[in-house]
Every structure is written in C-alpha cells, then in structure tokens.
mmCIF file of C-alpha atoms and ligand atoms in Angstrom:
data_model
loop_
_atom_site.group_PDB
_atom_site.id
_atom_site.type_symbol
_atom_site.label_atom_id
_atom_site.label_comp_id
_atom_site.label_asym_id
_atom_site.label_seq_id
_atom_site.Cartn_x
_atom_site.Cartn_y
_atom_site.Cartn_z
ATOM 1 C CA MET A 1 14.007 20.087 -1.976
ATOM 2 C CA LEU A 2 12.205 17.510 -4.123
ATOM 3 C CA LYS A 3 9.486 18.905 -6.360
ATOM 4 C CA LEU A 4 6.368 16.776 -5.857
ATOM 5 C CA GLY A 5 3.549 16.292 -8.354
ATOM 6 C CA VAL A 6 0.398 14.364 -7.432
ATOM 7 C CA ILE A 7 -2.177 12.383 -9.426
ATOM 8 C CA GLY A 8 -5.603 12.013 -7.804
ATOM 9 C CA THR A 9 -7.169 14.571 -5.500
ATOM 10 C CA GLY A 10 -8.845 12.396 -2.847
ATOM 11 C CA TRP A 11 -8.307 12.628 0.951
ATOM 12 C CA ILE A 12 -5.381 10.214 0.841
ATOM 13 C CA THR A 13 -3.437 12.547 -1.462
ATOM 14 C CA LYS A 14 -4.016 15.410 0.991
ATOM 15 C CA GLN A 15 -2.731 13.227 3.799
ATOM 16 C CA PHE A 16 0.340 12.238 1.795
ATOM 17 C CA VAL A 17 1.103 15.837 0.827
ATOM 18 C CA ALA A 18 0.884 16.848 4.506
ATOM 19 C CA ALA A 19 3.249 14.004 5.425
ATOM 20 C CA ALA A 20 5.644 14.826 2.579
ATOM 21 C CA ARG A 21 5.769 18.520 3.521
ATOM 22 C CA ALA A 22 6.326 17.611 7.177
ATOM 23 C CA THR A 23 9.584 15.885 6.201
ATOM 24 C CA ASN A 24 10.875 19.255 4.861
ATOM 25 C CA ALA A 25 12.231 17.318 1.878
ATOM 26 C CA PHE A 26 9.300 17.807 -0.534
ATOM 27 C CA GLU A 27 7.502 20.848 -1.896
ATOM 28 C CA LEU A 28 4.229 20.451 -3.765
ATOM 29 C CA THR A 29 4.577 21.985 -7.226
ATOM 30 C CA ALA A 30 2.060 20.239 -9.512
ATOM 31 C CA VAL A 31 -1.418 18.729 -9.170
ATOM 32 C CA TYR A 32 -3.024 16.620 -11.892
ATOM 33 C CA SER A 33 -6.784 16.149 -11.919
ATOM 34 C CA ARG A 34 -9.303 15.344 -14.626
ATOM 35 C CA HIS A 35 -11.077 18.546 -13.575
ATOM 36 C CA GLU A 36 -9.604 22.043 -13.217
ATOM 37 C CA GLU A 37 -11.895 22.844 -10.255
ATOM 38 C CA SER A 38 -10.768 19.726 -8.349
ATOM 39 C CA ALA A 39 -7.107 20.576 -8.895
ATOM 40 C CA GLN A 40 -7.662 24.202 -7.790
ATOM 41 C CA SER A 41 -9.687 23.162 -4.760
ATOM 42 C CA PHE A 42 -6.918 20.693 -3.798
ATOM 43 C CA ILE A 43 -4.301 23.442 -4.132
ATOM 44 C CA ASN A 44 -6.406 25.849 -2.037
ATOM 45 C CA GLN A 45 -6.611 23.247 0.717
ATOM 46 C CA THR A 46 -2.940 22.221 0.670
ATOM 47 C CA ALA A 47 -0.180 24.420 -0.801
ATOM 48 C CA PRO A 48 0.487 26.660 -3.800
ATOM 49 C CA ALA A 49 1.129 24.596 -6.964
ATOM 50 C CA THR A 50 0.281 24.504 -10.664
ATOM 51 C CA ALA A 51 -2.926 22.747 -11.704
ATOM 52 C CA TYR A 52 -2.871 20.419 -14.729
ATOM 53 C CA THR A 53 -5.677 18.613 -16.533
ATOM 54 C CA LYS A 54 -3.464 17.184 -19.294
ATOM 55 C CA MET A 55 -1.213 14.309 -18.238
ATOM 56 C CA ASP A 56 1.475 15.131 -20.828
ATOM 57 C CA ASP A 57 1.788 18.703 -19.524
ATOM 58 C CA PHE A 58 1.879 17.474 -15.919
ATOM 59 C CA LEU A 59 4.609 14.910 -16.689
ATOM 60 C CA GLY A 60 6.439 17.479 -18.822
ATOM 61 C CA SER A 61 6.693 19.855 -15.843
ATOM 62 C CA ASP A 62 9.826 20.034 -13.679
ATOM 63 C CA VAL A 63 8.555 17.721 -10.902
ATOM 64 C CA ASP A 64 11.137 15.276 -9.513
ATOM 65 C CA VAL A 65 8.694 12.839 -7.926
ATOM 66 C CA VAL A 66 5.172 11.795 -8.915
ATOM 67 C CA TYR A 67 2.799 10.420 -6.240
ATOM 68 C CA ILE A 68 -0.080 8.351 -7.684
ATOM 69 C CA ALA A 69 -3.334 7.857 -5.757
ATOM 70 C CA SER A 70 -5.775 7.072 -8.551
ATOM 71 C CA PRO A 71 -8.043 3.974 -8.772
ATOM 72 C CA ASN A 72 -5.985 0.752 -8.604
ATOM 73 C CA SER A 73 -6.282 -0.279 -12.250
ATOM 74 C CA LEU A 74 -4.618 2.975 -13.381
ATOM 75 C CA HIS A 75 -1.540 2.723 -11.147
ATOM 76 C CA ALA A 76 0.742 0.721 -13.440
ATOM 77 C CA SER A 77 0.124 2.654 -16.656
ATOM 78 C CA GLN A 78 0.486 6.009 -14.880
ATOM 79 C CA ALA A 79 3.669 4.822 -13.145
ATOM 80 C CA LEU A 80 5.110 3.681 -16.478
ATOM 81 C CA ALA A 81 4.303 7.053 -18.040
ATOM 82 C CA ALA A 82 5.977 8.837 -15.116
ATOM 83 C CA LEU A 83 9.128 6.691 -15.418
ATOM 84 C CA ASP A 84 9.114 7.334 -19.140
ATOM 85 C CA ALA A 85 9.136 11.063 -18.321
ATOM 86 C CA ASN A 86 12.172 10.467 -16.041
ATOM 87 C CA LYS A 87 10.374 10.988 -12.741
ATOM 88 C CA HIS A 88 10.778 9.055 -9.513
ATOM 89 C CA VAL A 89 7.443 7.501 -8.566
ATOM 90 C CA ILE A 90 5.546 6.750 -5.366
ATOM 91 C CA VAL A 91 2.429 4.660 -6.010
ATOM 92 C CA GLU A 92 -0.371 3.950 -3.558
ATOM 93 C CA LYS A 93 -1.016 0.344 -2.690
ATOM 94 C CA PRO A 94 -1.741 -1.879 -4.537
ATOM 95 C CA LEU A 95 1.047 -0.961 -6.952
ATOM 96 C CA VAL A 96 -0.335 -3.256 -9.662
ATOM 97 C CA ALA A 97 -3.476 -5.223 -10.499
ATOM 98 C CA THR A 98 -1.712 -8.090 -12.301
ATOM 99 C CA ALA A 99 1.629 -9.916 -12.300
ATOM 100 C CA MET A 100 2.235 -8.737 -15.862
ATOM 101 C CA GLU A 101 1.955 -5.096 -14.800
ATOM 102 C CA PHE A 102 4.634 -5.715 -12.172
ATOM 103 C CA GLU A 103 6.926 -7.239 -14.808
ATOM 104 C CA LYS A 104 6.525 -4.178 -17.029
ATOM 105 C CA LEU A 105 7.462 -1.840 -14.195
ATOM 106 C CA ASP A 106 10.409 -4.058 -13.274
ATOM 107 C CA GLU A 107 11.635 -3.931 -16.872
ATOM 108 C CA ALA A 108 11.231 -0.151 -17.045
ATOM 109 C CA LEU A 109 13.234 0.266 -13.826
ATOM 110 C CA HIS A 110 16.027 -1.932 -15.172
ATOM 111 C CA LYS A 111 16.299 0.438 -18.128
ATOM 112 C CA LYS A 112 16.304 3.564 -15.917
ATOM 113 C CA THR A 113 18.602 2.712 -13.074
ATOM 114 C CA SER A 114 18.769 6.276 -11.749
ATOM 115 C CA LEU A 115 15.008 6.289 -11.053
ATOM 116 C CA TYR A 116 13.263 4.835 -8.017
ATOM 117 C CA LEU A 117 9.710 3.586 -7.667
ATOM 118 C CA PHE A 118 8.139 2.888 -4.274
ATOM 119 C CA GLU A 119 4.831 1.309 -3.312
ATOM 120 C CA ALA A 120 3.291 3.367 -0.519
ATOM 121 C CA ALA A 121 2.772 0.473 1.891
ATOM 122 C CA ARG A 122 2.743 2.944 4.774
ATOM 123 C CA HIS A 123 2.827 0.636 7.823
ATOM 124 C CA VAL A 124 6.000 -1.133 6.657
ATOM 125 C CA TYR A 125 7.977 2.049 7.436
ATOM 126 C CA GLU A 126 6.602 2.545 10.945
ATOM 127 C CA HIS A 127 8.636 1.820 14.094
ATOM 128 C CA ASN A 128 6.130 -0.763 15.352
ATOM 129 C CA PHE A 129 6.410 -2.764 12.135
ATOM 130 C CA GLN A 130 10.128 -3.097 12.861
ATOM 131 C CA VAL A 131 9.396 -4.156 16.456
ATOM 132 C CA VAL A 132 7.342 -7.071 15.138
ATOM 133 C CA ASN A 133 9.942 -7.758 12.452
ATOM 134 C CA ASP A 134 12.687 -8.025 15.085
ATOM 135 C CA PHE A 135 10.553 -10.510 17.029
ATOM 136 C CA THR A 136 9.735 -12.758 14.050
ATOM 137 C CA HIS A 137 13.362 -12.871 12.920
ATOM 138 C CA ARG A 138 14.604 -13.745 16.409
ATOM 139 C CA GLN A 139 12.029 -16.268 17.575
ATOM 140 C CA GLN A 140 10.779 -19.623 16.389
ATOM 141 C CA ILE A 141 7.433 -19.052 14.658
ATOM 142 C CA ASP A 142 4.519 -21.464 15.072
ATOM 143 C CA GLY A 143 1.850 -19.544 13.189
ATOM 144 C CA ALA A 144 -0.095 -16.297 13.048
ATOM 145 C CA THR A 145 -3.579 -14.876 12.606
ATOM 146 C CA LEU A 146 -3.627 -11.383 11.108
ATOM 147 C CA THR A 147 -6.782 -9.314 10.704
ATOM 148 C CA TYR A 148 -7.687 -6.076 8.926
ATOM 149 C CA MET A 149 -11.401 -5.503 8.324
ATOM 150 C CA LYS A 150 -13.021 -2.094 8.050
ATOM 151 C CA TYR A 151 -16.534 -1.047 7.020
ATOM 152 C CA SER A 152 -15.790 1.011 3.924
ATOM 153 C CA SER A 153 -16.914 4.640 3.816
ATOM 154 C CA LYS A 154 -18.136 3.756 0.292
ATOM 155 C CA TYR A 155 -20.103 0.632 1.289
ATOM 156 C CA ASP A 156 -23.380 2.454 2.037
ATOM 157 C CA ALA A 157 -23.286 3.873 -1.509
ATOM 158 C CA PHE A 158 -22.647 0.366 -2.844
ATOM 159 C CA LEU A 159 -25.624 -0.987 -0.860
ATOM 160 C CA ALA A 160 -27.722 1.855 -2.282
ATOM 161 C CA GLY A 161 -27.001 0.590 -5.816
ATOM 162 C CA LYS A 162 -23.995 2.749 -6.763
ATOM 163 C CA LEU A 163 -20.649 1.289 -7.852
ATOM 164 C CA PRO A 164 -17.737 3.116 -6.151
ATOM 165 C CA ASN A 165 -14.353 2.354 -7.716
ATOM 166 C CA VAL A 166 -13.200 0.362 -4.699
ATOM 167 C CA PHE A 167 -16.057 -2.135 -5.228
ATOM 168 C CA ASN A 168 -15.713 -2.166 -9.005
ATOM 169 C CA PRO A 169 -13.757 -5.018 -10.676
ATOM 170 C CA GLU A 170 -12.971 -2.723 -13.623
ATOM 171 C CA PHE A 171 -10.849 -0.645 -11.243
ATOM 172 C CA ALA A 172 -9.336 -3.738 -9.568
ATOM 173 C CA GLY A 173 -11.241 -3.127 -6.339
ATOM 174 C CA GLY A 174 -12.195 -5.454 -3.491
ATOM 175 C CA ALA A 175 -11.036 -6.378 -0.010
ATOM 176 C CA LEU A 176 -7.849 -8.266 -0.904
ATOM 177 C CA MET A 177 -6.568 -5.456 -3.132
ATOM 178 C CA ASP A 178 -7.550 -2.668 -0.763
ATOM 179 C CA LEU A 179 -6.886 -3.994 2.760
ATOM 180 C CA GLY A 180 -5.659 -7.578 2.368
ATOM 181 C CA ILE A 181 -2.455 -6.300 0.785
ATOM 182 C CA TYR A 182 -1.383 -4.820 4.150
ATOM 183 C CA LEU A 183 -1.597 -8.319 5.641
ATOM 184 C CA VAL A 184 0.333 -9.827 2.732
ATOM 185 C CA TYR A 185 3.052 -7.224 3.377
ATOM 186 C CA ASP A 186 3.059 -8.287 7.043
ATOM 187 C CA ALA A 187 3.351 -11.970 6.229
ATOM 188 C CA VAL A 188 6.041 -11.648 3.563
ATOM 189 C CA ALA A 189 8.177 -9.205 5.575
ATOM 190 C CA TRP A 190 7.834 -11.070 8.863
ATOM 191 C CA PHE A 191 7.797 -14.729 7.730
ATOM 192 C CA GLY A 192 9.020 -14.730 4.123
ATOM 193 C CA VAL A 193 7.407 -15.999 0.922
ATOM 194 C CA PRO A 194 5.056 -18.909 1.708
ATOM 195 C CA ASP A 195 5.345 -22.301 -0.016
ATOM 196 C CA ASN A 196 1.705 -22.067 -0.999
ATOM 197 C CA ALA A 197 -1.227 -19.695 -0.569
ATOM 198 C CA VAL A 198 -4.988 -19.799 -1.124
ATOM 199 C CA TYR A 199 -7.716 -17.190 -0.791
ATOM 200 C CA LEU A 200 -11.352 -17.930 0.006
ATOM 201 C CA PRO A 201 -13.338 -14.785 -0.772
ATOM 202 C CA HIS A 202 -16.951 -13.890 -0.281
ATOM 203 C CA PHE A 203 -17.987 -12.171 -3.503
ATOM 204 C CA LEU A 204 -20.258 -9.144 -3.725
ATOM 205 C CA LYS A 205 -22.704 -8.839 -6.591
ATOM 206 C CA SER A 206 -20.327 -6.492 -8.463
ATOM 207 C CA GLY A 207 -17.820 -9.375 -8.719
ATOM 208 C CA VAL A 208 -15.219 -8.156 -6.205
ATOM 209 C CA ASP A 209 -14.507 -9.784 -2.852
ATOM 210 C CA GLY A 210 -16.249 -8.038 0.052
ATOM 211 C CA ASP A 211 -14.309 -10.096 2.561
ATOM 212 C CA GLY A 212 -12.206 -13.227 2.641
ATOM 213 C CA VAL A 213 -9.749 -15.471 4.424
ATOM 214 C CA ALA A 214 -6.317 -16.423 3.098
ATOM 215 C CA ARG A 215 -4.198 -19.303 4.292
ATOM 216 C CA LEU A 216 -0.435 -19.092 3.769
ATOM 217 C CA ASP A 217 1.470 -22.349 4.157
ATOM 218 C CA TYR A 218 5.061 -22.120 5.429
ATOM 219 C CA GLY A 219 5.720 -25.835 5.837
ATOM 220 C CA ASP A 220 6.379 -25.821 9.589
ATOM 221 C CA PHE A 221 3.526 -23.406 10.316
ATOM 222 C CA SER A 222 0.721 -21.530 8.613
ATOM 223 C CA VAL A 223 -0.605 -17.979 8.683
ATOM 224 C CA THR A 224 -4.254 -16.961 8.402
ATOM 225 C CA LEU A 225 -5.177 -13.554 6.978
ATOM 226 C CA ILE A 226 -8.685 -12.167 7.549
ATOM 227 C CA THR A 227 -9.721 -9.127 5.551
ATOM 228 C CA GLY A 228 -12.911 -7.340 4.614
ATOM 229 C CA LYS A 229 -14.555 -4.061 3.657
ATOM 230 C CA THR A 230 -18.173 -4.750 4.634
ATOM 231 C CA THR A 231 -17.863 -5.070 8.444
ATOM 232 C CA ASN A 232 -15.659 -3.757 11.265
ATOM 233 C CA SER A 233 -13.452 -6.132 13.220
ATOM 234 C CA SER A 234 -11.698 -5.368 16.490
ATOM 235 C CA LEU A 235 -10.073 -8.798 16.649
ATOM 236 C CA PRO A 236 -6.432 -8.413 17.643
ATOM 237 C CA SER A 237 -3.741 -10.019 15.492
ATOM 238 C CA GLU A 238 -1.454 -12.671 16.938
ATOM 239 C CA ILE A 239 1.878 -14.318 16.209
ATOM 240 C CA TYR A 240 2.525 -17.610 17.993
ATOM 241 C CA SER A 241 5.924 -18.739 19.276
ATOM 242 C CA GLY A 242 5.672 -21.764 21.549
ATOM 243 C CA ARG A 243 3.999 -20.692 24.792
ATOM 244 C CA GLN A 244 4.429 -17.008 23.928
ATOM 245 C CA THR A 245 2.070 -14.902 21.844
ATOM 246 C CA LEU A 246 2.858 -11.523 20.312
ATOM 247 C CA THR A 247 -0.315 -9.446 20.009
ATOM 248 C CA MET A 248 -1.059 -6.378 17.890
ATOM 249 C CA ASP A 249 -4.287 -4.445 18.239
ATOM 250 C CA ASN A 250 -4.423 -4.304 14.427
ATOM 251 C CA ALA A 251 -2.093 -5.822 11.838
ATOM 252 C CA ALA A 252 -2.140 -2.753 9.583
ATOM 253 C CA GLU A 253 -2.522 0.016 12.175
ATOM 254 C CA LEU A 254 0.097 -1.045 14.686
ATOM 255 C CA VAL A 255 -0.559 0.976 17.829
ATOM 256 C CA THR A 256 0.297 -1.400 20.676
ATOM 257 C CA ILE A 257 2.521 -4.482 20.477
ATOM 258 C CA LYS A 258 2.443 -6.875 23.419
ATOM 259 C CA LEU A 259 4.315 -10.069 24.226
ATOM 260 C CA ASP A 260 1.869 -11.904 26.461
ATOM 261 C CA ASP A 261 1.099 -9.225 29.130
ATOM 262 C CA GLN A 262 4.196 -7.096 28.530
ATOM 263 C CA VAL A 263 3.845 -3.986 26.331
ATOM 264 C CA LEU A 264 6.806 -3.944 23.906
ATOM 265 C CA SER A 265 5.892 -0.757 22.087
ATOM 266 C CA THR A 266 3.074 1.698 21.732
ATOM 267 C CA GLU A 267 2.919 4.426 19.104
ATOM 268 C CA LYS A 268 -0.026 6.549 17.986
ATOM 269 C CA LEU A 269 0.872 8.491 14.864
ATOM 270 C CA ALA A 270 -0.759 11.822 14.017
ATOM 271 C CA ASN A 271 -0.113 11.245 10.302
ATOM 272 C CA PRO A 272 0.645 7.570 9.577
ATOM 273 C CA MET A 273 2.216 8.455 6.200
ATOM 274 C CA GLU A 274 5.129 10.443 7.642
ATOM 275 C CA ALA A 275 7.482 7.489 8.136
ATOM 276 C CA GLU A 276 7.141 6.324 4.531
ATOM 277 C CA ALA A 277 7.488 9.878 3.178
ATOM 278 C CA ALA A 278 10.726 10.295 5.170
ATOM 279 C CA TYR A 279 12.075 6.947 3.891
ATOM 280 C CA PHE A 280 11.278 7.794 0.252
ATOM 281 C CA ALA A 281 12.778 11.296 0.548
ATOM 282 C CA LYS A 282 15.995 9.986 2.125
ATOM 283 C CA ALA A 283 16.377 7.257 -0.495
ATOM 284 C CA ILE A 284 15.765 9.608 -3.426
ATOM 285 C CA THR A 285 17.847 12.574 -2.238
ATOM 286 C CA GLY A 286 20.678 10.349 -0.996
ATOM 287 C CA GLN A 287 20.481 8.133 -4.120
ATOM 288 C CA ASP A 288 20.398 5.211 -1.733
ATOM 289 C CA ARG A 289 20.157 2.228 -4.068
ATOM 290 C CA ASN A 290 20.043 -0.245 -1.165
ATOM 291 C CA ALA A 291 16.994 1.455 0.336
ATOM 292 C CA PHE A 292 15.250 1.227 -3.040
ATOM 293 C CA ASP A 293 16.326 -2.389 -3.707
ATOM 294 C CA LYS A 294 15.088 -3.502 -0.282
ATOM 295 C CA ALA A 295 11.653 -1.951 -0.791
ATOM 296 C CA TRP A 296 11.419 -3.162 -4.406
ATOM 297 C CA GLN A 297 12.350 -6.756 -3.514
ATOM 298 C CA LEU A 298 9.682 -6.807 -0.801
ATOM 299 C CA ALA A 299 7.100 -5.371 -3.211
ATOM 300 C CA LYS A 300 8.066 -8.011 -5.798
ATOM 301 C CA GLU A 301 7.522 -10.862 -3.323
ATOM 302 C CA VAL A 302 4.278 -9.335 -2.031
ATOM 303 C CA HIS A 303 2.867 -9.093 -5.552
ATOM 304 C CA GLN A 304 3.925 -12.675 -6.343
ATOM 305 C CA VAL A 305 1.829 -13.788 -3.359
ATOM 306 C CA MET A 306 -1.031 -11.429 -4.301
ATOM 307 C CA SER A 307 -1.075 -12.996 -7.762
ATOM 308 C CA ILE A 308 -1.205 -16.541 -6.313
ATOM 309 C CA LEU A 309 -4.043 -15.517 -3.982
ATOM 310 C CA ARG A 310 -6.046 -13.911 -6.809
ATOM 311 C CA THR A 311 -5.519 -16.901 -9.100
ATOM 312 C CA SER A 312 -6.635 -19.323 -6.363
ATOM 313 C CA ALA A 313 -9.912 -17.388 -6.082
ATOM 314 C CA ASN A 314 -10.457 -16.707 -9.811
ATOM 315 C CA LEU A 315 -10.098 -12.988 -9.105
ATOM 316 C CA ASP A 316 -8.895 -11.792 -12.482
ATOM 317 C CA PHE A 317 -8.589 -8.140 -13.361
HETATM 318 N N1 NAP B 401 -2.321 4.311 2.106
HETATM 319 C C1 NAP B 401 -3.534 4.469 2.566
HETATM 320 O O1 NAP B 401 -3.770 4.530 3.771
HETATM 321 C C2 NAP B 401 -4.657 4.605 1.575
HETATM 322 C C3 NAP B 401 -5.895 5.037 2.007
HETATM 323 C C4 NAP B 401 -6.884 5.228 1.055
HETATM 324 C C5 NAP B 401 -6.653 4.950 -0.278
HETATM 325 N N2 NAP B 401 -5.440 4.464 -0.655
HETATM 326 C C6 NAP B 401 -5.173 4.131 -2.054
HETATM 327 O O2 NAP B 401 -5.237 5.352 -2.803
HETATM 328 C C7 NAP B 401 -5.793 5.115 -4.080
HETATM 329 C C8 NAP B 401 -6.950 6.067 -4.288
HETATM 330 O O3 NAP B 401 -7.983 5.724 -3.394
HETATM 331 P P1 NAP B 401 -9.329 6.593 -3.348
HETATM 332 O O4 NAP B 401 -10.238 5.935 -2.406
HETATM 333 O O5 NAP B 401 -8.984 8.038 -3.168
HETATM 334 O O6 NAP B 401 -9.839 6.326 -4.851
HETATM 335 P P2 NAP B 401 -10.927 7.072 -5.741
HETATM 336 O O7 NAP B 401 -11.697 8.014 -4.862
HETATM 337 O O8 NAP B 401 -11.680 6.067 -6.485
HETATM 338 O O9 NAP B 401 -10.052 7.888 -6.767
HETATM 339 C C9 NAP B 401 -8.940 8.673 -6.395
HETATM 340 C C10 NAP B 401 -8.760 9.819 -7.363
HETATM 341 O O10 NAP B 401 -8.568 9.305 -8.658
HETATM 342 C C11 NAP B 401 -9.277 10.089 -9.621
HETATM 343 N N3 NAP B 401 -10.283 9.227 -10.277
HETATM 344 C C12 NAP B 401 -11.453 8.766 -9.761
HETATM 345 N N4 NAP B 401 -12.118 8.044 -10.671
HETATM 346 C C13 NAP B 401 -11.359 8.032 -11.773
HETATM 347 C C14 NAP B 401 -11.527 7.464 -13.053
HETATM 348 N N5 NAP B 401 -12.619 6.779 -13.367
HETATM 349 N N6 NAP B 401 -10.549 7.662 -13.962
HETATM 350 C C15 NAP B 401 -9.446 8.397 -13.657
HETATM 351 N N7 NAP B 401 -9.246 8.967 -12.460
HETATM 352 C C16 NAP B 401 -10.188 8.790 -11.529
HETATM 353 C C17 NAP B 401 -9.966 11.204 -8.836
HETATM 354 O O11 NAP B 401 -9.167 12.358 -8.939
HETATM 355 P P3 NAP B 401 -9.591 13.541 -9.961
HETATM 356 O O12 NAP B 401 -11.086 13.619 -9.937
HETATM 357 O O13 NAP B 401 -8.943 14.715 -9.358
HETATM 358 O O14 NAP B 401 -9.051 13.170 -11.304
HETATM 359 C C18 NAP B 401 -9.957 10.717 -7.417
HETATM 360 O O15 NAP B 401 -9.810 11.740 -6.471
HETATM 361 C C19 NAP B 401 -6.184 3.632 -4.128
HETATM 362 O O16 NAP B 401 -5.224 2.925 -4.826
HETATM 363 C C20 NAP B 401 -6.206 3.211 -2.670
HETATM 364 O O17 NAP B 401 -5.851 1.857 -2.492
HETATM 365 C C21 NAP B 401 -4.441 4.317 0.244
#
C-alpha cells in the first residue's frame, strides 16, 4: 500500500483521494494545508490521516507519494521539494508555468532515478483517449478542431471584482493553462509535436487569457484548439481523415466517440481520476520505468508546445 500525502485541500484533491483509494493501492496518511482547520475538515470528509501546516514536517513524514493540487505557480517548487525529500510526485495539470521549471524538474529526476513524477493529465489515461489514439495512428490525418470551453465556477467572483487564483497571472492562471492544456495533450499524443504553433488569446483585465484559439501547424494539415473559461461550449470536437470524420462530444471529457454515424465507444466515468490513479499506482509499485518514461516524454513535448503558445501570445509568468 502506497502512503499518500496531499497538498491543497480543494474539491479536486478530494476527488483524487477518492480515486486513489478506489484503486486499493493508496492509503491517505498525510494532509498539508496552510490552515489546521482546513486540513482537519479535509480529513473528516475523506479518511483518517495526520494534518500538517508545516511543509518540512509534511515532507519529513513517511509518505511514499505526494499529490500536489495547489495554484499552478506553486507546482514546480513544491514538486522539487518533494523529490528532494525522496517522494514520488503526482502534480495536477499544468505541471509547470515555464519551460525553465520543466528543465529543473527534468534535472532533478535525472539525479533521482528511483523516483517518478507524473502530471495528472487525467483524460490521457482513459479508455476513450486510447480509442482516439488508435484511430489517429492508423489513419491518414487531414486536420482537427478540438474544443474545451467551460464557464468557470470562479468567473462570477471575478466579474464581481475579486481575483480568484485561476484568473490571476501571479498564480499562472488563465484558459490556456487551465483547460487549453488538455487540448495540447490531445494534439501532441494523437498527432505529434507540431512544426509550429501560435495562440491568439482574448485577455481579461487581470492579464490572463479568458479564452483563445490556437493553431498547430503539422505541415500536411493543421489543428485548431478552442479553449475558454468565460463561456460554455457544446461544440463537438472533430478529427478529419478524407471523407471520414471522427467526432468526440468533448475533447477533454471523452464520453462518446463516433466515426461518422457509427459509435466506436461510449464511457461515462463516475470518477474520471480513477484511470490515472491506477496507472500511477501500477507504475510506482511495479517500478515500471517504461510507464514513467512514456508519461514523462509526453509531458515534456506538451510543455514545449505550451511554452511556444505562451511566447507567441506574450503570456509570460
Ligand atoms: N484534473 C482536474 O480535473 C482538475 C480540476 C480542477 C483543478 N485542477 C488543478 O488543481 C489545482 C488546484 O486547483 P483549485 O481550483 O483547487 O485551486 P485553488 O482553489 O486556487 O487552490 C487549491 C488549494 O491550494 C491552496 N492555496 C490556495 N491559495 C493559495 C496560496 N495563495 N498559496 C498557497 N496555497 C494556496 C489551498 O489549500 P489550503 O488552503 O488547504 O492550503 C487550496 O485549497 C490547479 O493546478 C488546477 O489546474 C485539476
């Protein structure tokens, strides 16, 4: 059983802990929060564990794996500290806010080859993601349009004059970092690293992108990514192959995959984080270096593209 410690006590951490416990490979043993009450309340709502408000004590505990779901700009430094304390790490997307942060993590992992670090890009581990992957690696591709736009639960507060972390440039917020990254994962896994990429954002007054469109150039075809946090879109996503079109109801929440009128796969997950939790547990307990290398290489390519997209839009964190 892997001892799990968590950083951040928001709803996503609760969902991950539920998924991790459902695999029967993790037990929650430590919860870090800036506030004792938040840590205790989290424990009361999830499972018995020790509450910590000092990071050194938390990282000095006997946890095997640290899951990080703090604001984006804290991910890299907290992951580095966890590696330094000889813990495996699972970090919420986006793993890093800059290319330099990725390099530092890469270097740290080269020095600690027995430790694994995973970016929790949950949909990549789902069955339907593989269904699409099988299609794109078998068929000629002539282009794609991938969409993920959701009205943020924090947007009303932003409109009322508050500055939630996800809309704050100091915490590396914005649509590309929060939702666009799912689409970049899609594109890189399904089509590879593009020759060129540009991002055209619409900026909010805080300085982050509220929505935007990215164009990824693959030479023979191009892929359009549409993302946003200020409106809801029910546009399906499409991958074009000659006369055939593969359709997904949503490029980051892959429920139904169709090839023209034929349903290839349909899957509604009760907890969409279970597949990733199972993958991480299997890789860590089985010391499966290939499983880690595969995920790390994909993350590396995704963050190269993310960096190009940010640079093209002057989105510097
Ligand atoms: N995979 C998914 O489906 C999914 C869904 C949602 C979010 N996420 C990712 O999860 C991460 C957290 O998202 P969120 O919406 O929960 O973020 P958040 O509410 O801004 O912060 C998450 C936690 O971080 C701590 N925190 C908040 N502000 C902080 C600050 N100024 N300094 C230090 N710690 C602070 C808080 O925990 P304490 O008060 O206990 O310290 C809070 O519960 C993000 O990276 C996001 O992209 C992933």
